[in-house]
Coordinates of N, CA and C in Angstrom, one line a residue:
M17 N 0.7 -1.2 0.0 CA 0.4 0.5 -0.2 C 0.8 1.1 0.1
P18 N 1.0 2.1 -1.2 CA 1.4 3.6 -1.1 C 1.4 4.0 0.1
D19 N 2.8 4.6 0.5 CA 2.4 5.5 2.2 C 1.0 6.5 1.9
M20 N 1.1 7.1 2.9 CA -0.3 7.8 3.6 C 0.1 9.4 3.5
V21 N -0.2 10.8 3.0 CA 0.4 11.4 3.3 C -1.1 13.0 3.6
Y22 N -0.6 12.4 5.3 CA -1.6 13.1 6.3 C -0.9 14.1 6.8
D23 N -1.6 15.2 7.4 CA -0.9 16.6 8.3 C -1.1 16.1 9.8
A24 N 0.1 15.2 10.5 CA 0.5 14.6 11.7 C -0.5 15.2 13.3
S25 N -0.4 16.4 13.0 CA -0.5 17.8 13.5 C -2.2 16.9 14.1
K26 N -3.1 16.0 13.1 CA -4.3 16.7 13.2 C -4.6 15.2 13.8
V27 N -3.7 14.0 13.8 CA -5.0 12.3 13.7 C -3.6 12.0 15.0
L28 N -4.7 11.8 15.5 CA -4.4 11.0 17.3 C -5.1 9.2 17.5
A29 N -3.8 8.6 17.8 CA -4.4 7.1 17.5 C -5.1 6.6 18.4
V30 N -5.2 5.9 19.1 CA -6.2 6.0 21.1 C -6.5 4.4 21.0
I31 N -5.9 4.4 21.8 CA -5.9 2.9 22.7 C -6.0 2.2 24.0
P32 N -7.2 1.8 24.4 CA -7.7 2.0 24.8 C -7.0 0.8 25.5
A33 N -6.4 0.9 26.6 CA -6.1 -0.3 27.0 C -5.8 -0.6 28.7
C34 N -6.0 -2.2 30.1 CA -6.2 -2.6 31.2 C -5.6 -3.9 31.0
N35 N -4.2 -3.6 31.5 CA -3.8 -4.2 31.9 C -3.1 -6.1 30.7
E36 N -2.6 -5.3 30.0 CA -2.0 -6.0 28.5 C -0.9 -5.2 28.9
Q37 N -0.3 -5.1 29.8 CA 1.3 -5.8 30.2 C 2.1 -6.6 29.1
G38 N 2.7 -6.3 28.9 CA 3.7 -6.9 27.4 C 3.0 -7.7 26.6
R39 N 2.4 -6.2 26.3 CA 2.0 -6.9 24.6 C 1.4 -5.2 24.6
I40 N 0.7 -3.7 24.5 CA 1.2 -2.5 24.6 C 2.5 -2.5 24.4
G41 N 3.6 -3.0 24.5 CA 4.6 -1.9 23.8 C 4.3 -2.3 22.3
G42 N 4.3 -3.9 22.0 CA 4.5 -3.7 20.1 C 4.1 -3.3 20.1
V43 N 2.3 -2.8 20.2 CA 1.1 -2.8 19.6 C 1.6 -1.1 19.4
V44 N 1.9 -0.5 20.5 CA 2.5 1.5 20.7 C 3.5 1.4 19.7
A45 N 4.9 0.8 19.3 CA 6.1 0.5 18.4 C 5.6 0.3 17.6
A46 N 4.1 -0.4 16.8 CA 3.8 -0.9 15.2 C 2.9 0.4 15.1
V47 N 2.3 1.1 16.0 CA 1.5 2.7 14.9 C 2.5 3.6 14.7
K48 N 3.7 3.6 16.0 CA 4.8 5.0 15.2 C 5.5 4.3 13.9
G49 N 5.9 2.6 13.7 CA 5.8 2.8 12.3 C 5.4 3.7 11.2
V50 N 3.8 3.5 11.4 CA 2.8 3.0 10.8 C 2.4 4.9 10.4
L51 N 2.7 5.6 11.8 CA 2.2 6.3 12.1 C 3.5 7.7 12.7
P52 N 4.8 7.7 12.3 CA 5.9 8.0 12.8 C 6.0 9.6 13.7
S53 N 4.6 10.3 12.3 CA 4.2 11.8 13.4 C 3.2 11.5 14.3
A54 N 2.8 11.4 13.7 CA 1.2 11.4 15.1 C 1.2 10.9 16.3
R55 N 0.3 11.8 16.7 CA 0.7 11.5 18.6 C 0.1 10.2 19.3
I56 N 0.1 9.0 19.9 CA 0.0 7.7 19.8 C -0.3 8.0 21.9
L57 N -2.3 7.5 21.8 CA -2.5 8.1 23.1 C -3.0 7.3 23.6
V58 N -2.8 6.1 24.8 CA -3.4 5.1 25.7 C -3.9 4.9 26.8
V59 N -5.0 5.3 27.4 CA -6.0 4.8 27.6 C -5.7 4.2 29.1
N60 N -5.0 4.8 29.7 CA -4.8 2.9 31.3 C -6.1 3.3 32.4
D61 N -6.7 2.1 31.7 CA -7.9 1.5 32.8 C -7.8 1.6 33.7
C62 N -6.7 1.9 35.0 CA -7.1 1.5 36.2 C -6.2 -0.6 36.0
S63 N -4.8 -0.2 34.9 CA -4.4 -1.4 35.2 C -3.9 -1.7 36.2
S64 N -4.0 -2.9 36.9 CA -3.2 -3.6 38.0 C -2.0 -3.3 37.4
D65 N -1.2 -4.0 36.3 CA 0.3 -4.2 35.7 C 0.8 -2.9 35.5
D66 N 2.0 -3.1 34.8 CA 2.8 -1.7 34.4 C 2.1 -1.2 33.7
T67 N 1.4 -1.2 32.5 CA 0.8 -0.9 31.4 C 1.2 0.4 31.3
G68 N 0.8 1.2 32.0 CA 0.7 2.7 31.3 C 2.2 2.7 31.4
K69 N 2.8 2.2 32.1 CA 5.1 2.7 31.7 C 5.1 2.0 30.8
E70 N 4.5 0.6 30.3 CA 5.3 0.1 29.4 C 5.1 0.8 28.0
A71 N 3.5 1.8 27.7 CA 3.0 2.2 26.8 C 4.2 3.5 26.9
A72 N 4.8 4.5 28.1 CA 5.0 5.1 27.6 C 6.4 5.2 27.8
D73 N 7.1 4.2 27.9 CA 8.6 3.4 27.4 C 8.5 3.7 25.9
A74 N 7.5 2.9 25.6 CA 7.6 2.6 24.3 C 7.3 3.8 23.0
G75 N 7.1 5.2 24.0 CA 7.1 6.4 23.1 C 5.0 7.0 22.9
A76 N 4.5 6.4 23.6 CA 3.1 7.0 24.0 C 2.5 7.9 25.2
H77 N 1.3 8.3 24.9 CA 1.5 9.8 25.7 C -0.1 8.7 26.6
V78 N 0.3 8.9 27.7 CA -0.1 8.0 28.6 C -1.4 8.9 29.5
L79 N -2.7 8.0 29.3 CA -3.6 9.0 30.5 C -4.1 7.9 31.0
S80 N -4.2 7.8 33.0 CA -4.6 6.6 33.1 C -6.2 7.4 34.4
H81 N -7.4 6.5 34.3 CA -7.8 6.4 35.2 C -7.8 6.5 36.2
P82 N -8.7 6.3 37.2 CA -8.0 6.2 38.6 C -8.9 5.0 39.2
I83 N -9.8 4.5 38.8 CA -10.6 3.8 38.8 C -11.0 3.1 37.3
N84 N -11.5 1.8 37.2 CA -11.7 1.3 36.7 C -13.1 1.9 35.9
L85 N -13.1 2.6 34.6 CA -14.3 2.5 33.5 C -15.5 1.9 32.4
G86 N -14.0 1.2 32.3 CA -14.9 0.5 31.0 C -14.2 0.7 29.5
Y87 N -14.6 -0.5 28.6 CA -13.5 0.5 27.3 C -14.2 1.1 26.5
G88 N -15.7 1.6 26.9 CA -16.5 2.6 26.5 C -15.4 4.2 27.0
A89 N -15.7 3.8 28.1 CA -15.3 5.3 29.0 C -13.6 5.7 28.3
G90 N -13.1 4.1 28.2 CA -11.3 5.6 27.3 C -11.8 5.6 26.0
L91 N -12.8 4.7 25.3 CA -12.2 5.8 23.9 C -12.5 7.4 23.8
E92 N -13.9 6.8 25.2 CA -14.3 8.8 25.7 C -13.3 9.6 25.8
T93 N -13.0 8.8 26.8 CA -11.1 9.5 27.1 C -10.3 10.6 26.2
G94 N -10.3 8.9 25.2 CA -9.9 9.4 24.1 C -10.1 10.5 23.2
Y95 N -11.5 10.8 22.8 CA -12.3 11.6 22.1 C -11.7 13.2 23.0
L96 N -12.7 12.6 23.3 CA -12.3 14.3 25.1 C -11.5 15.3 24.8
Y97 N -10.4 13.9 24.7 CA -8.5 14.8 24.5 C -8.2 15.1 23.0
A98 N -9.0 14.1 21.9 CA -8.9 14.9 20.9 C -9.6 16.3 20.4
L99 N -10.6 15.9 21.1 CA -11.6 17.0 21.0 C -10.9 18.5 21.5
Q100 N -10.4 18.2 22.3 CA -9.6 19.6 23.7 C -8.2 19.7 23.1
H101 N -7.2 18.7 22.1 CA -6.1 19.2 21.0 C -6.6 19.6 19.9
N102 N -7.6 19.9 19.5 CA -7.5 20.4 18.2 C -7.2 18.9 16.8
Y103 N -7.9 17.9 17.3 CA -7.5 16.6 16.8 C -8.5 17.1 15.1
E104 N -8.2 16.4 14.5 CA -9.5 16.3 13.4 C -9.9 14.8 13.1
V105 N -8.8 14.0 13.3 CA -9.2 13.0 13.2 C -8.2 11.9 14.2
V106 N -9.8 11.1 14.5 CA -9.1 9.3 15.0 C -9.1 8.6 14.4
V107 N -8.0 7.7 15.0 CA -7.8 6.1 14.8 C -7.7 5.4 16.6
Q108 N -8.4 4.3 17.0 CA -9.0 3.8 17.4 C -8.4 2.1 17.1
M109 N -7.9 1.7 17.7 CA -7.9 -0.3 17.5 C -7.0 -0.5 19.2
D110 N -7.6 -1.5 19.6 CA -7.3 -2.7 21.2 C -6.1 -2.4 20.9
G111 N -5.2 -2.7 22.7 CA -3.8 -3.0 22.8 C -3.3 -4.1 22.4
D112 N -4.4 -5.4 22.5 CA -3.8 -6.4 23.1 C -3.3 -7.0 21.7
G113 N -3.2 -7.0 20.6 CA -2.2 -6.9 19.4 C -3.2 -7.3 18.1
Q114 N -4.7 -7.6 18.7 CA -5.4 -7.8 17.4 C -5.7 -7.1 16.4
H115 N -5.5 -5.4 15.9 CA -6.0 -4.8 14.6 C -4.6 -5.1 14.4
L116 N -4.0 -4.9 13.7 CA -2.9 -4.2 12.7 C -2.6 -3.2 13.1
P117 N -1.7 -2.4 13.1 CA -1.1 -1.4 13.4 C -1.2 -1.3 11.6
S118 N -0.2 -2.1 10.7 CA 0.1 -2.2 9.1 C -1.7 -2.5 8.4
E119 N -2.2 -2.3 9.0 CA -3.9 -2.0 8.3 C -4.8 -0.8 8.2
V120 N -3.9 0.3 9.3 CA -4.2 1.7 9.6 C -5.2 2.2 8.3
P121 N -3.8 2.0 6.8 CA -3.9 2.6 6.4 C -5.6 2.1 5.8
R122 N -5.8 1.3 5.8 CA -6.6 0.9 5.3 C -8.1 1.9 5.7
I123 N -7.6 2.0 7.2 CA -9.1 2.2 7.9 C -9.0 4.0 7.8
L124 N -7.5 4.7 7.8 CA -7.1 5.5 7.9 C -7.5 6.5 6.6
D125 N -7.4 5.6 5.0 CA -7.7 6.7 4.5 C -9.1 7.1 3.8
P126 N -9.7 6.9 4.2 CA -11.6 6.8 3.8 C -11.9 8.5 4.1
V127 N -11.4 8.6 6.2 CA -11.3 9.6 6.8 C -11.1 11.0 5.3
L128 N -9.4 10.2 5.4 CA -8.7 11.3 5.5 C -8.8 12.5 3.7
N129 N -9.5 11.6 2.8 CA -10.1 11.6 0.7 C -11.4 12.4 1.3
G130 N -12.1 12.3 2.3 CA -13.6 13.2 2.3 C -15.1 11.4 2.4
T131 N -14.1 10.1 1.7 CA -15.6 9.4 1.6 C -16.8 8.6 2.5
A132 N -15.5 8.8 3.7 CA -16.6 8.5 5.1 C -16.2 9.9 6.4
D133 N -16.6 9.7 7.3 CA -17.0 9.9 8.5 C -16.1 9.1 9.2
I134 N -16.5 8.1 9.5 CA -17.2 7.4 10.1 C -16.9 5.3 9.3
V135 N -15.5 4.8 9.5 CA -14.6 3.5 8.6 C -14.9 2.9 9.6
I136 N -15.2 1.8 9.8 CA -14.9 0.1 10.4 C -14.2 -0.8 10.0
G137 N -13.0 -1.6 10.1 CA -12.1 -2.7 9.5 C -12.9 -3.6 10.6
S138 N -13.5 -4.4 9.3 CA -14.4 -5.6 9.3 C -13.4 -6.7 9.3
R139 N -13.6 -7.7 9.8 CA -12.0 -9.1 9.7 C -12.9 -10.1 9.1
Y140 N -14.7 -10.0 8.4 CA -15.0 -11.2 7.3 C -14.8 -10.4 6.4
L141 N -14.1 -9.7 6.0 CA -14.7 -9.0 5.4 C -13.4 -9.3 4.2
S142 N -12.7 -9.6 5.3 CA -11.4 -9.7 4.3 C -10.7 -11.2 4.0
P143 N -10.0 -11.8 3.0 CA -9.7 -13.5 2.9 C -8.7 -14.0 3.6
Q144 N -7.4 -12.4 3.9 CA -6.6 -12.9 5.2 C -6.6 -13.4 6.6
N145 N -7.6 -13.4 6.6 CA -8.6 -14.0 8.4 C -8.9 -14.9 8.3
H146 N -8.2 -16.1 9.0 CA -8.2 -17.1 9.0 C -8.4 -17.8 9.9
Y147 N -8.4 -17.0 11.4 CA -9.2 -17.7 12.4 C -10.5 -17.8 12.4
R148 N -11.5 -18.9 13.8 CA -12.2 -18.8 14.4 C -13.0 -18.2 14.7
T149 N -14.4 -17.4 14.6 CA -14.8 -16.8 16.0 C -15.8 -17.9 16.3
S150 N -16.0 -17.8 17.6 CA -17.0 -18.4 18.5 C -18.2 -18.6 17.9
F151 N -19.1 -19.4 17.7 CA -20.9 -19.2 17.9 C -21.3 -18.7 18.1
A152 N -21.7 -18.4 19.3 CA -22.0 -17.2 19.8 C -22.2 -16.4 19.4
R153 N -20.2 -15.6 20.1 CA -20.5 -14.4 19.3 C -20.3 -14.0 17.7
K154 N -20.4 -15.3 16.6 CA -20.6 -14.6 15.5 C -21.9 -14.7 14.8
A155 N -22.9 -15.5 15.6 CA -24.9 -15.3 15.9 C -25.6 -14.3 16.5
G156 N -24.1 -13.4 16.9 CA -24.7 -11.9 18.1 C -24.1 -11.0 17.0
Q157 N -23.2 -11.1 16.2 CA -22.8 -9.8 15.3 C -23.4 -10.2 13.8
R158 N -24.2 -10.9 13.8 CA -24.8 -11.0 12.4 C -26.6 -10.8 12.8
F159 N -27.1 -10.9 14.3 CA -28.0 -10.5 14.4 C -28.5 -8.9 15.4
F160 N -27.1 -8.4 15.4 CA -26.9 -7.3 15.4 C -26.4 -6.5 13.9
G161 N -26.3 -7.5 13.8 CA -26.2 -6.7 12.1 C -27.2 -6.6 11.4
M162 N -28.1 -7.4 11.3 CA -29.4 -6.8 10.5 C -30.3 -6.0 11.1
I163 N -30.4 -6.1 12.9 CA -31.1 -5.5 13.1 C -30.9 -3.4 13.0
L164 N -29.2 -3.2 12.3 CA -29.2 -2.1 12.4 C -29.0 -2.4 10.5
F165 N -29.1 -3.5 9.6 CA -29.9 -3.8 8.3 C -31.2 -2.5 8.5
L166 N -32.1 -3.4 9.4 CA -33.5 -3.1 9.4 C -33.9 -1.7 9.8
F167 N -32.7 -0.8 10.4 CA -33.1 0.6 10.9 C -32.9 1.6 9.5
T168 N -31.4 1.3 8.9 CA -29.9 1.6 8.3 C -30.2 0.9 7.3
R169 N -30.2 0.0 6.1 CA -30.3 -0.3 5.3 C -28.2 0.1 4.3
Y170 N -27.4 -0.1 6.2 CA -26.1 -0.2 6.2 C -26.6 -2.1 6.0
R171 N -25.2 -2.9 5.0 CA -25.5 -4.3 6.1 C -23.3 -4.5 6.2
M172 N -23.9 -4.8 7.8 CA -22.6 -4.7 8.5 C -22.1 -5.6 8.4
T173 N -20.9 -6.4 8.3 CA -20.4 -7.6 8.4 C -20.2 -7.0 10.3
D174 N -19.5 -7.0 10.5 CA -18.9 -6.6 11.9 C -18.6 -5.6 12.5
P175 N -20.2 -5.3 13.1 CA -20.7 -3.8 13.4 C -20.2 -4.2 15.8
T176 N -19.5 -5.6 16.2 CA -18.7 -5.8 17.0 C -17.4 -4.6 16.6
S177 N -17.0 -5.2 15.5 CA -15.6 -4.4 15.2 C -14.9 -2.5 16.2
G178 N -13.6 -2.9 16.9 CA -13.5 -1.4 17.6 C -12.4 -1.3 16.6
F179 N -11.1 -1.5 15.6 CA -10.8 -1.0 14.5 C -11.9 0.0 13.6
Q180 N -11.8 1.1 14.0 CA -12.2 2.1 14.1 C -11.5 3.5 13.1
C181 N -12.2 4.2 12.6 CA -11.3 5.7 12.2 C -12.3 6.8 12.0
L182 N -12.4 6.9 12.6 CA -13.9 8.5 12.9 C -12.9 10.3 12.3
N183 N -13.8 10.9 11.4 CA -13.1 12.4 11.6 C -14.0 13.0 13.2
R184 N -13.8 14.5 13.1 CA -13.6 15.6 14.3 C -15.1 14.9 14.5
K185 N -15.9 15.4 13.7 CA -18.0 15.5 13.5 C -18.2 14.3 14.1
A186 N -17.4 13.1 14.1 CA -17.7 12.1 14.7 C -17.5 11.6 16.1
F187 N -16.3 11.6 16.0 CA -16.3 11.7 17.6 C -16.7 12.9 17.9
E188 N -16.6 14.3 18.2 CA -17.4 15.2 18.9 C -18.8 15.0 19.0
L189 N -19.8 14.5 18.3 CA -21.0 13.4 18.4 C -20.8 13.1 20.2
F190 N -19.7 11.9 20.2 CA -19.9 10.9 20.9 C -19.2 11.4 22.1
T191 N -18.7 13.2 22.7 CA -18.0 13.5 24.2 C -19.4 13.8 24.0
R192 N -20.6 14.2 23.7 CA -21.5 14.8 24.4 C -22.5 13.8 25.6
G193 N -22.0 12.9 26.1 CA -22.7 12.1 27.3 C -23.6 10.9 27.2
Q194 N -23.7 10.3 25.5 CA -24.2 9.4 25.1 C -23.7 8.4 24.4
F195 N -22.6 8.7 24.9 CA -21.6 7.2 24.2 C -21.6 6.5 25.5
P196 N -22.0 4.9 25.6 CA -22.1 3.9 26.1 C -20.5 4.1 27.2
H197 N -20.0 3.2 28.5 CA -18.8 3.0 29.2 C -18.7 2.1 29.2
D198 N -19.6 1.0 28.7 CA -18.6 -0.7 28.3 C -19.2 -1.0 27.0
F199 N -19.7 -0.9 26.3 CA -19.4 -1.6 24.5 C -20.8 -1.1 24.1
P200 N -19.6 -0.5 23.4 CA -20.0 0.4 22.0 C -20.1 0.3 20.8
D201 N -21.4 -0.1 20.2 CA -21.6 -1.3 19.0 C -21.9 -1.0 18.2
A202 N -23.1 -1.8 18.3 CA -24.5 -1.5 16.6 C -24.9 -0.2 17.5
D203 N -25.3 -0.5 19.5 CA -25.6 1.0 19.3 C -25.2 2.2 18.5
V204 N -23.5 2.4 19.1 CA -23.2 3.4 18.5 C -23.1 4.0 17.4
L205 N -23.0 3.2 16.1 CA -23.1 3.3 14.5 C -24.9 3.5 14.6
L206 N -25.7 3.0 15.4 CA -27.3 3.2 14.5 C -27.6 4.7 15.3
M207 N -26.8 5.5 16.4 CA -26.3 6.8 16.8 C -26.3 7.6 15.8
A208 N -24.6 7.5 15.0 CA -24.5 8.0 13.9 C -25.4 8.0 12.9
H209 N -26.0 7.1 12.4 CA -26.6 7.2 11.2 C -27.7 7.5 11.3
Y210 N -28.5 8.4 12.6 CA -29.1 9.6 12.7 C -28.8 11.0 12.8
A211 N -27.8 10.6 12.7 CA -26.9 11.5 13.5 C -26.3 12.7 11.7
G212 N -26.4 11.9 10.8 CA -26.1 12.0 9.1 C -24.8 11.3 8.7
F213 N -24.6 10.5 9.7 CA -22.7 10.7 9.4 C -22.2 9.1 8.1
R214 N -21.8 9.3 7.2 CA -22.0 8.5 6.4 C -20.3 7.2 6.5
V215 N -21.2 6.3 6.9 CA -20.1 4.9 7.7 C -19.9 3.8 7.0
M216 N -18.5 3.8 6.9 CA -18.0 2.5 5.8 C -17.6 1.6 6.3
E217 N -17.7 0.2 5.4 CA -16.9 -0.9 6.6 C -15.6 -0.9 5.4
V218 N -14.6 -1.5 5.8 CA -13.5 -1.3 4.5 C -12.2 -2.9 5.2
P219 N -12.9 -3.5 4.3 CA -11.9 -5.3 4.7 C -10.0 -5.2 6.1
V220 N -10.0 -5.5 6.5 CA -8.6 -5.6 7.2 C -8.3 -8.1 7.7
A221 N -7.0 -7.2 7.8 CA -6.7 -7.9 8.2 C -6.4 -8.0 10.0
M222 N -6.9 -9.1 10.9 CA -6.7 -9.3 12.5 C -6.3 -11.1 12.5
Q223 N -5.6 -10.8 13.6 CA -4.4 -12.1 14.2 C -5.9 -12.3 15.6
E224 N -5.6 -12.8 15.8 CA -6.0 -13.3 17.6 C -6.3 -12.9 18.5
R225 N -6.0 -12.2 19.6 CA -5.9 -12.0 20.5 C -4.7 -12.5 21.6
S226 N -3.6 -11.7 21.9 CA -2.5 -12.8 22.5 C -2.5 -12.8 23.9
G227 N -3.7 -12.6 24.5 CA -3.2 -12.8 25.6 C -4.6 -11.8 26.3
G228 N -4.7 -11.4 27.8 CA -5.3 -10.5 28.5 C -6.8 -11.1 28.7
A229 N -7.3 -10.4 29.2 CA -8.9 -11.0 29.4 C -9.6 -10.2 28.3
S230 N -10.9 -10.4 28.1 CA -11.5 -10.1 27.2 C -12.9 -9.8 27.6
M231 N -13.5 -8.2 26.9 CA -13.8 -7.8 27.2 C -15.5 -9.2 26.9
H232 N -15.9 -9.8 26.4 CA -16.3 -10.6 26.2 C -16.2 -12.0 26.7
D233 N -15.2 -12.1 28.1 CA -15.3 -13.8 28.6 C -16.7 -13.6 30.0
G234 N -16.5 -15.2 30.3 CA -18.1 -15.7 31.2 C -19.2 -15.0 31.0
L235 N -19.8 -14.3 31.2 CA -21.6 -13.7 31.3 C -20.8 -12.7 31.3
K236 N -20.1 -11.6 30.2 CA -20.2 -10.7 30.0 C -21.2 -10.4 29.1
P237 N -21.2 -11.9 27.5 CA -21.9 -11.9 26.7 C -23.5 -11.8 26.6
L238 N -23.9 -12.8 27.8 CA -25.4 -12.2 27.9 C -25.5 -11.1 28.7
Y239 N -24.3 -10.4 29.5 CA -25.1 -9.6 29.3 C -24.6 -8.0 28.5
Y240 N -24.4 -8.7 27.5 CA -23.8 -7.5 26.4 C -24.9 -7.7 25.1
I241 N -25.8 -8.6 25.1 CA -26.6 -9.0 24.1 C -28.3 -8.0 25.3
V242 N -28.7 -8.7 26.6 CA -29.4 -7.2 26.6 C -29.3 -5.7 27.0
K243 N -28.3 -6.2 27.3 CA -27.8 -3.8 27.1 C -27.8 -3.3 25.7
M244 N -27.3 -4.2 25.1 CA -27.3 -4.0 23.3 C -29.1 -4.1 22.7
I245 N -29.7 -4.5 23.2 CA -30.8 -4.3 22.8 C -32.1 -3.3 23.7
L246 N -32.3 -3.0 24.8 CA -32.5 -2.8 26.0 C -32.0 -0.8 24.7
S247 N -30.2 -1.1 24.4 CA -29.6 0.1 24.2 C -30.0 0.6 22.6
I248 N -30.9 0.0 21.6 CA -31.0 0.4 20.9 C -32.3 0.7 20.3
T249 N -33.2 -0.1 21.1 CA -34.6 -0.1 21.7 C -34.4 1.6 22.0
M250 N -34.2 1.5 22.7 CA -34.1 3.4 23.6 C -33.7 4.5 22.2

């Protein structure tokens, strides 16, 4: 893929992280290799390990929550920082190594060239992805994809993907108090649709998590389904 042309002072990479020691440093270093002049913000969600220190040592700017607030709250902290520091574009990705920094140009380019306001990296559109998703999670993704289609006519293949790029209009909307603190997925895409934003998916390669706790472990998937249905209905 050709080198991107972008104003580094306008692009912020936001990486929410909780207990990602041993992984976050490599993620930050890889993002710096793709966006060498852009600022990388790691939002350390009250980790009990050295996630914050490892991220800072790798060259990231680190903001730490004094208590654990959740994945969505980590993103909102990043959006608020981007708004307050006059960034125009946010690239967001997880700190566990699942999202590949080498794929950042695929989600960044459509925002930079004005094609979309929000770009979602879909693991299901790329033939390079061969790892298996659990039946329950895949069924949930298809279910919420169908709900989104009913409301928006978007055919979303990966509505739970956290690998995204947003322009200023989009992330500014998400700082107004309605952004969920835990699972920002299909309900956020619905919010963006009703706000008139152009949302698109692009194929990206991903890899399996290299460790750490998932926000979909244990009984969380059941909570996620109930919460998402209520949120979409509201």
